[in-house]
Every structure is written in C-alpha cells, then in structure tokens.
Amino acid sequence: MTDREQGNEFLPKFDAAGLLTAVAQDAASGEVLMVASMNAEALARTRETGLAHFFSRSRNTLWLKGETSGNTLAVERVLVDCDQDALVLQVRPAGPACHTGARTCFYRALEGDVLARHG
Amino acid sequence: MTDREQGNEFLPKFDAAGLLTAVAQDAASGEVLMVASMNAEALARTRETGLAHFFSRSRNTLWLKGETSGNTLAVERVLVDCDQDALVLQVRPAGPACHTGARTCFYRALEGDVLARHG
C-alpha cells in the first residue's frame, strides 16, 4: 500500500502521453455517459470551471464538452481510483451526452455477436 | 454517422497499443468499480467465460480479475460506446473489486484540494 493509494494527497497519474482516463457518470441515475481522456490542463480547467473538459487524442486538442452543442456536463463530484490514473466525474448533463444525440454514448449492448439498442 | 456508430455489427476499436478501455460497473448499484484495459484476447476470454479479463499494461500480460483473490467479476451485460473504443461491463462482483480491499477502486472523492474517503 502506497501513499498514492492510501493518502489524502491528490497525485493524478498521467501516462506516457500525459493522459488519464475519465468516466462521466450521471450523478442522478448512475448511468455511464461517456469515457474520455484528460491531460493536466483539461483536469485543471474542469476543476476551475466545474464543467467537464477533455483532451482529444484524435484532434490533439483540449475541448470543453458541449462547447458547440451546449450539452455541457456540470461536475458535482470527482472520484479518484486507487492508483490515481482514472477519475469518475459525477455530472449533471445539460442534454444528450453523445454527439449522436443519444443520452449516453453507451446506447448499445452486446447481445450474442451483435449490438442492440437499449434503454 | 458511420456504420460503426449506427450499425449492429460489433467492431471493437483497439488503439495503437491494441487496447480499449473497459469500465466495470456494479450491475445492481450502478457504482463504478474499476477502469482497466482490454486487448482482443482479454475481450475474447471475457465473452467465452463470462468473467472479466483485462490486459495489464504494467505487467504486459492478460489477467483474470480475481484469479488470486477470488474476487471475480461476473459479466451480466456489455455496453458499447458510439465509436466502439470503450466498453461498460455490468457485473456482479464476488467480493471487493479493489486490491486494497475496498468495494470499489473509487473509494476517495476530491474535496477541494485533498482526497476524502466516502461511502
């Protein structure tokens, strides 16, 4: 057991690319809405503004979730895992979290070998 | 909108390292238990056995969650996100999910600048 695991100091562990994984979860329903990456700046902006910011690996840029759609995620609580390389953001979504218009990005379930919409 | 997003074909998208992100969520409580990586083999074994398998980036090896502790995760449902590079495993945990003995790896919340245990 290390201080990182047992202590009260926030020591986010970024990987070689400077990223950690953030899971956005609906604070009311518990539904997982999306999974994205954060770099140190995305984490700092999220903490400063209370709105979820992520880092896009494909576009190599910081983004405010909902910047164009208006579908921001207001962060109520940040949970931190044992080795501090993953965060759960418990959020109040302003609208559909997924760019497809679905409430959550996880709108399909694996049933046998195919995907089916659910919920 | 692409087939990958809208279709019913399961086309998991692994990154350059051959991995995707898996979030294990308690099927009963909705609590997020852990976040880990899966390679194609971990995903195949999970589907074959119904028990969550992951790929350890630090040890560079496939692992059955709970192999030594007995604290396996029985997978009830697999949810797939829009671009198919992240999965939510809805699971029934056989015991504490975290190697620290905590029910979930996310046993601390960020309160101001420090971490506090919760739940």
mmCIF file of C-alpha atoms in Angstrom:
data_model
loop_
_atom_site.group_PDB
_atom_site.id
_atom_site.type_symbol
_atom_site.label_atom_id
_atom_site.label_comp_id
_atom_site.label_asym_id
_atom_site.label_seq_id
_atom_site.Cartn_x
_atom_site.Cartn_y
_atom_site.Cartn_z
ATOM 1 C CA MET A 1 0.000 0.000 0.000
ATOM 2 C CA THR A 2 1.450 3.322 -1.028
ATOM 3 C CA ASP A 3 0.715 6.917 -0.090
ATOM 4 C CA ARG A 4 -0.785 7.336 -3.525
ATOM 5 C CA GLU A 5 -3.319 4.638 -2.640
ATOM 6 C CA GLN A 6 -3.933 5.372 0.992
ATOM 7 C CA GLY A 7 -3.149 9.044 1.420
ATOM 8 C CA ASN A 8 -5.306 12.129 1.075
ATOM 9 C CA GLU A 9 -3.000 13.872 -1.372
ATOM 10 C CA PHE A 10 -4.308 14.248 -4.917
ATOM 11 C CA LEU A 11 -1.491 12.960 -7.155
ATOM 12 C CA PRO A 12 -3.092 12.290 -10.550
ATOM 13 C CA LYS A 13 -1.021 9.823 -12.531
ATOM 14 C CA PHE A 14 -0.794 10.671 -16.207
ATOM 15 C CA ASP A 15 0.511 8.088 -18.655
ATOM 16 C CA ALA A 16 3.439 8.458 -21.066
ATOM 17 C CA ALA A 17 1.211 10.540 -23.357
ATOM 18 C CA GLY A 18 0.262 12.821 -20.441
ATOM 19 C CA LEU A 19 -3.265 11.449 -20.169
ATOM 20 C CA LEU A 20 -5.540 9.734 -17.694
ATOM 21 C CA THR A 21 -8.969 8.194 -18.201
ATOM 22 C CA ALA A 22 -12.130 9.989 -17.132
ATOM 23 C CA VAL A 23 -15.527 8.299 -16.903
ATOM 24 C CA ALA A 24 -18.533 10.628 -16.886
ATOM 25 C CA GLN A 25 -21.407 9.183 -14.878
ATOM 26 C CA ASP A 26 -24.857 10.711 -14.482
ATOM 27 C CA ALA A 27 -24.983 11.844 -10.851
ATOM 28 C CA ALA A 28 -28.708 11.158 -10.635
ATOM 29 C CA SER A 29 -29.161 7.870 -12.493
ATOM 30 C CA GLY A 30 -25.699 6.331 -12.161
ATOM 31 C CA GLU A 31 -25.640 5.716 -15.912
ATOM 32 C CA VAL A 32 -22.209 5.856 -17.525
ATOM 33 C CA LEU A 33 -22.428 8.578 -20.167
ATOM 34 C CA MET A 34 -19.011 8.642 -21.808
ATOM 35 C CA VAL A 35 -15.346 7.762 -21.414
ATOM 36 C CA ALA A 36 -12.651 10.218 -22.470
ATOM 37 C CA SER A 37 -9.081 11.292 -21.776
ATOM 38 C CA MET A 38 -7.843 14.232 -19.745
ATOM 39 C CA ASN A 39 -4.455 15.862 -19.717
ATOM 40 C CA ALA A 40 -3.328 18.088 -16.855
ATOM 41 C CA GLU A 41 -4.822 21.168 -18.483
ATOM 42 C CA ALA A 42 -8.213 19.503 -19.061
ATOM 43 C CA LEU A 43 -8.265 18.475 -15.415
ATOM 44 C CA ALA A 44 -7.303 21.980 -14.264
ATOM 45 C CA ARG A 45 -9.977 23.635 -16.430
ATOM 46 C CA THR A 46 -12.573 21.150 -15.201
ATOM 47 C CA ARG A 47 -11.732 21.983 -11.597
ATOM 48 C CA GLU A 48 -11.700 25.733 -12.255
ATOM 49 C CA THR A 49 -14.945 25.936 -14.196
ATOM 50 C CA GLY A 50 -16.976 22.998 -12.855
ATOM 51 C CA LEU A 51 -17.606 21.895 -16.462
ATOM 52 C CA ALA A 52 -16.018 18.752 -17.879
ATOM 53 C CA HIS A 53 -13.079 19.385 -20.210
ATOM 54 C CA PHE A 54 -11.277 16.595 -22.029
ATOM 55 C CA PHE A 55 -8.293 16.121 -24.302
ATOM 56 C CA SER A 56 -8.980 14.796 -27.776
ATOM 57 C CA ARG A 57 -6.344 12.297 -28.849
ATOM 58 C CA SER A 58 -7.537 12.366 -32.456
ATOM 59 C CA ARG A 59 -7.581 16.166 -32.732
ATOM 60 C CA ASN A 60 -4.705 16.656 -30.258
ATOM 61 C CA THR A 61 -6.538 19.458 -28.510
ATOM 62 C CA LEU A 62 -8.275 20.435 -25.299
ATOM 63 C CA TRP A 63 -12.048 20.610 -25.552
ATOM 64 C CA LEU A 64 -14.896 21.781 -23.389
ATOM 65 C CA LYS A 65 -17.575 19.096 -23.642
ATOM 66 C CA GLY A 66 -20.644 20.846 -25.071
ATOM 67 C CA GLU A 67 -18.721 23.834 -26.399
ATOM 68 C CA THR A 68 -20.596 23.703 -29.701
ATOM 69 C CA SER A 69 -23.657 21.607 -28.827
ATOM 70 C CA GLY A 70 -24.394 23.279 -25.497
ATOM 71 C CA ASN A 71 -24.575 19.824 -23.940
ATOM 72 C CA THR A 72 -22.142 20.515 -21.138
ATOM 73 C CA LEU A 73 -21.530 18.256 -18.155
ATOM 74 C CA ALA A 74 -21.636 20.056 -14.794
ATOM 75 C CA VAL A 75 -19.358 18.192 -12.417
ATOM 76 C CA GLU A 76 -20.826 17.520 -8.984
ATOM 77 C CA ARG A 77 -18.138 15.227 -7.671
ATOM 78 C CA VAL A 78 -14.819 13.746 -8.778
ATOM 79 C CA LEU A 79 -13.950 10.237 -7.584
ATOM 80 C CA VAL A 80 -10.350 9.023 -7.767
ATOM 81 C CA ASP A 81 -9.207 5.416 -8.057
ATOM 82 C CA CYS A 82 -6.583 3.572 -6.034
ATOM 83 C CA ASP A 83 -3.582 4.372 -8.227
ATOM 84 C CA GLN A 84 -4.969 7.752 -9.286
ATOM 85 C CA ASP A 85 -4.819 7.113 -13.026
ATOM 86 C CA ALA A 86 -8.595 7.155 -13.541
ATOM 87 C CA LEU A 87 -11.352 9.521 -12.467
ATOM 88 C CA VAL A 88 -15.114 9.237 -12.285
ATOM 89 C CA LEU A 89 -16.848 12.555 -12.901
ATOM 90 C CA GLN A 90 -20.326 12.515 -11.409
ATOM 91 C CA VAL A 91 -22.166 15.014 -13.573
ATOM 92 C CA ARG A 92 -25.443 16.740 -14.355
ATOM 93 C CA PRO A 93 -25.743 16.677 -18.154
ATOM 94 C CA ALA A 94 -27.327 19.699 -19.863
ATOM 95 C CA GLY A 95 -28.545 17.476 -22.700
ATOM 96 C CA PRO A 96 -27.666 14.306 -24.563
ATOM 97 C CA ALA A 97 -24.071 13.387 -23.750
ATOM 98 C CA CYS A 98 -23.357 11.662 -27.055
ATOM 99 C CA HIS A 99 -22.608 13.501 -30.294
ATOM 100 C CA THR A 100 -25.111 11.125 -31.973
ATOM 101 C CA GLY A 101 -27.895 12.682 -29.905
ATOM 102 C CA ALA A 102 -28.208 9.704 -27.591
ATOM 103 C CA ARG A 103 -28.462 10.309 -23.853
ATOM 104 C CA THR A 104 -25.345 8.228 -23.311
ATOM 105 C CA CYS A 105 -22.575 7.122 -25.650
ATOM 106 C CA PHE A 106 -23.284 3.574 -24.395
ATOM 107 C CA TYR A 107 -26.604 3.248 -26.235
ATOM 108 C CA ARG A 108 -25.936 -0.281 -27.463
ATOM 109 C CA ALA A 109 -25.469 -3.584 -25.676
ATOM 110 C CA LEU A 110 -23.709 -6.658 -26.969
ATOM 111 C CA GLU A 111 -26.262 -9.425 -27.416
ATOM 112 C CA GLY A 112 -24.586 -12.570 -28.617
ATOM 113 C CA ASP A 113 -22.470 -11.397 -31.529
ATOM 114 C CA VAL A 114 -24.398 -8.261 -32.427
ATOM 115 C CA LEU A 115 -25.250 -4.898 -30.942
ATOM 116 C CA ALA A 116 -28.760 -3.912 -29.911
ATOM 117 C CA ARG A 117 -30.023 -0.527 -28.793
ATOM 118 C CA HIS A 118 -31.265 -0.450 -25.256
ATOM 119 C CA GLY A 119 -32.852 1.923 -22.735
ATOM 120 C CA MET B 1 -22.734 8.983 -38.707
ATOM 121 C CA THR B 2 -20.879 5.818 -39.556
ATOM 122 C CA ASP B 3 -21.787 2.158 -39.541
ATOM 123 C CA ARG B 4 -19.547 1.758 -36.557
ATOM 124 C CA GLU B 5 -21.766 4.228 -34.686
ATOM 125 C CA GLN B 6 -25.165 3.298 -36.008
ATOM 126 C CA GLY B 7 -24.890 -0.325 -37.041
ATOM 127 C CA ASN B 8 -25.446 -3.542 -35.155
ATOM 128 C CA GLU B 9 -22.046 -5.019 -36.001
ATOM 129 C CA PHE B 10 -19.623 -5.338 -33.104
ATOM 130 C CA LEU B 11 -16.380 -3.762 -34.350
ATOM 131 C CA PRO B 12 -14.303 -3.072 -31.251
ATOM 132 C CA LYS B 13 -11.715 -0.378 -31.939
ATOM 133 C CA PHE B 14 -8.370 -1.077 -30.333
ATOM 134 C CA ASP B 15 -5.793 1.711 -30.109
ATOM 135 C CA ALA B 16 -2.228 1.649 -31.440
ATOM 136 C CA ALA B 17 -1.212 -0.489 -28.460
ATOM 137 C CA GLY B 18 -4.028 -2.960 -29.194
ATOM 138 C CA LEU B 19 -6.131 -1.853 -26.235
ATOM 139 C CA LEU B 20 -9.511 -0.406 -25.448
ATOM 140 C CA THR B 21 -10.904 0.893 -22.161
ATOM 141 C CA ALA B 22 -13.278 -1.166 -20.038
ATOM 142 C CA VAL B 23 -15.288 0.260 -17.154
ATOM 143 C CA ALA B 24 -16.639 -2.267 -14.659
ATOM 144 C CA GLN B 25 -19.902 -1.114 -13.123
ATOM 145 C CA ASP B 26 -21.858 -2.899 -10.401
ATOM 146 C CA ALA B 27 -24.980 -4.179 -12.184
ATOM 147 C CA ALA B 28 -27.072 -3.785 -9.043
ATOM 148 C CA SER B 29 -25.927 -0.460 -7.568
ATOM 149 C CA GLY B 30 -24.599 1.306 -10.660
ATOM 150 C CA GLU B 31 -21.380 2.076 -8.799
ATOM 151 C CA VAL B 32 -18.257 2.260 -10.955
ATOM 152 C CA LEU B 33 -15.890 -0.372 -9.571
ATOM 153 C CA MET B 34 -12.761 -0.124 -11.692
ATOM 154 C CA VAL B 35 -11.330 1.004 -15.024
ATOM 155 C CA ALA B 36 -8.896 -1.209 -16.919
ATOM 156 C CA SER B 37 -7.641 -2.052 -20.388
ATOM 157 C CA MET B 38 -8.563 -4.965 -22.612
ATOM 158 C CA ASN B 39 -6.795 -6.364 -25.621
ATOM 159 C CA ALA B 40 -8.541 -8.617 -28.122
ATOM 160 C CA GLU B 41 -7.666 -11.718 -26.130
ATOM 161 C CA ALA B 42 -8.977 -10.295 -22.848
ATOM 162 C CA LEU B 43 -12.221 -9.418 -24.595
ATOM 163 C CA ALA B 44 -12.492 -12.887 -26.141
ATOM 164 C CA ARG B 45 -11.842 -14.641 -22.821
ATOM 165 C CA THR B 46 -14.374 -12.405 -21.082
ATOM 166 C CA ARG B 47 -17.012 -13.322 -23.650
ATOM 167 C CA GLU B 48 -16.158 -17.026 -23.502
ATOM 168 C CA THR B 49 -16.081 -17.370 -19.729
ATOM 169 C CA GLY B 50 -18.458 -14.648 -18.527
ATOM 170 C CA LEU B 51 -15.740 -13.460 -16.135
ATOM 171 C CA ALA B 52 -13.929 -10.147 -16.653
ATOM 172 C CA HIS B 53 -10.413 -10.467 -18.048
ATOM 173 C CA PHE B 54 -8.145 -7.485 -18.596
ATOM 174 C CA PHE B 55 -4.728 -6.697 -20.004
ATOM 175 C CA SER B 56 -2.169 -5.286 -17.602
ATOM 176 C CA ARG B 57 -0.112 -2.565 -19.260
ATOM 177 C CA SER B 58 2.414 -2.566 -16.419
ATOM 178 C CA ARG B 59 2.903 -6.345 -16.392
ATOM 179 C CA ASN B 60 2.234 -6.732 -20.133
ATOM 180 C CA THR B 61 0.011 -9.727 -19.538
ATOM 181 C CA LEU B 62 -3.558 -10.949 -19.689
ATOM 182 C CA TRP B 63 -5.208 -11.392 -16.309
ATOM 183 C CA LEU B 64 -8.408 -12.836 -14.998
ATOM 184 C CA LYS B 65 -9.721 -10.359 -12.442
ATOM 185 C CA GLY B 66 -9.881 -12.250 -9.134
ATOM 186 C CA GLU B 67 -7.560 -15.036 -10.273
ATOM 187 C CA THR B 68 -5.647 -14.913 -6.985
ATOM 188 C CA SER B 69 -8.085 -13.067 -4.703
ATOM 189 C CA GLY B 70 -11.204 -14.929 -5.802
ATOM 190 C CA ASN B 71 -12.889 -11.575 -6.278
ATOM 191 C CA THR B 72 -14.049 -12.201 -9.815
ATOM 192 C CA LEU B 73 -16.485 -10.037 -11.756
ATOM 193 C CA ALA B 74 -19.313 -11.955 -13.426
ATOM 194 C CA VAL B 75 -20.365 -10.035 -16.505
ATOM 195 C CA GLU B 76 -24.123 -9.616 -16.926
ATOM 196 C CA ARG B 77 -24.075 -7.197 -19.826
ATOM 197 C CA VAL B 78 -21.560 -5.442 -22.068
ATOM 198 C CA LEU B 79 -22.408 -1.930 -23.272
ATOM 199 C CA VAL B 80 -20.534 -0.453 -26.236
ATOM 200 C CA ASP B 81 -19.977 3.230 -26.922
ATOM 201 C CA CYS B 82 -20.549 5.170 -30.139
ATOM 202 C CA ASP B 83 -17.107 4.687 -31.655
ATOM 203 C CA GLN B 84 -16.631 1.247 -30.068
ATOM 204 C CA ASP B 85 -13.373 2.062 -28.287
ATOM 205 C CA ALA B 86 -14.823 1.779 -24.775
ATOM 206 C CA LEU B 87 -16.949 -0.842 -23.026
ATOM 207 C CA VAL B 88 -19.004 -0.830 -19.856
ATOM 208 C CA LEU B 89 -19.100 -4.224 -18.179
ATOM 209 C CA GLN B 90 -22.125 -4.506 -15.924
ATOM 210 C CA VAL B 91 -21.008 -7.030 -13.354
ATOM 211 C CA ARG B 92 -21.838 -8.970 -10.202
ATOM 212 C CA PRO B 93 -18.708 -8.762 -8.034
ATOM 213 C CA ALA B 94 -17.816 -11.816 -5.939
ATOM 214 C CA GLY B 95 -16.126 -9.574 -3.364
ATOM 215 C CA PRO B 96 -14.291 -6.273 -3.058
ATOM 216 C CA ALA B 97 -13.269 -5.137 -6.540
ATOM 217 C CA CYS B 98 -10.181 -3.231 -5.411
ATOM 218 C CA HIS B 99 -6.873 -4.887 -4.492
ATOM 219 C CA THR B 100 -6.845 -2.614 -1.409
ATOM 220 C CA GLY B 101 -9.912 -4.455 -0.108
ATOM 221 C CA ALA B 102 -12.274 -1.598 -0.881
ATOM 222 C CA ARG B 103 -15.613 -2.371 -2.555
ATOM 223 C CA THR B 104 -14.658 -0.100 -5.445
ATOM 224 C CA CYS B 105 -11.328 1.304 -6.617
ATOM 225 C CA PHE B 106 -13.019 4.725 -6.491
ATOM 226 C CA TYR B 107 -13.111 4.904 -2.687
ATOM 227 C CA ARG B 108 -11.974 8.510 -2.492
ATOM 228 C CA ALA B 109 -13.521 11.772 -3.646
ATOM 229 C CA LEU B 110 -11.743 15.014 -4.398
ATOM 230 C CA GLU B 111 -12.847 17.593 -1.861
ATOM 231 C CA GLY B 112 -11.193 20.920 -2.570
ATOM 232 C CA ASP B 113 -7.538 20.012 -2.992
ATOM 233 C CA VAL B 114 -7.483 16.784 -0.997
ATOM 234 C CA LEU B 115 -8.955 13.305 -1.154
ATOM 235 C CA ALA B 116 -11.520 12.038 1.325
ATOM 236 C CA ARG B 117 -12.860 8.532 1.720
ATOM 237 C CA HIS B 118 -16.555 8.224 1.032
ATOM 238 C CA GLY B 119 -19.378 5.718 1.029
#
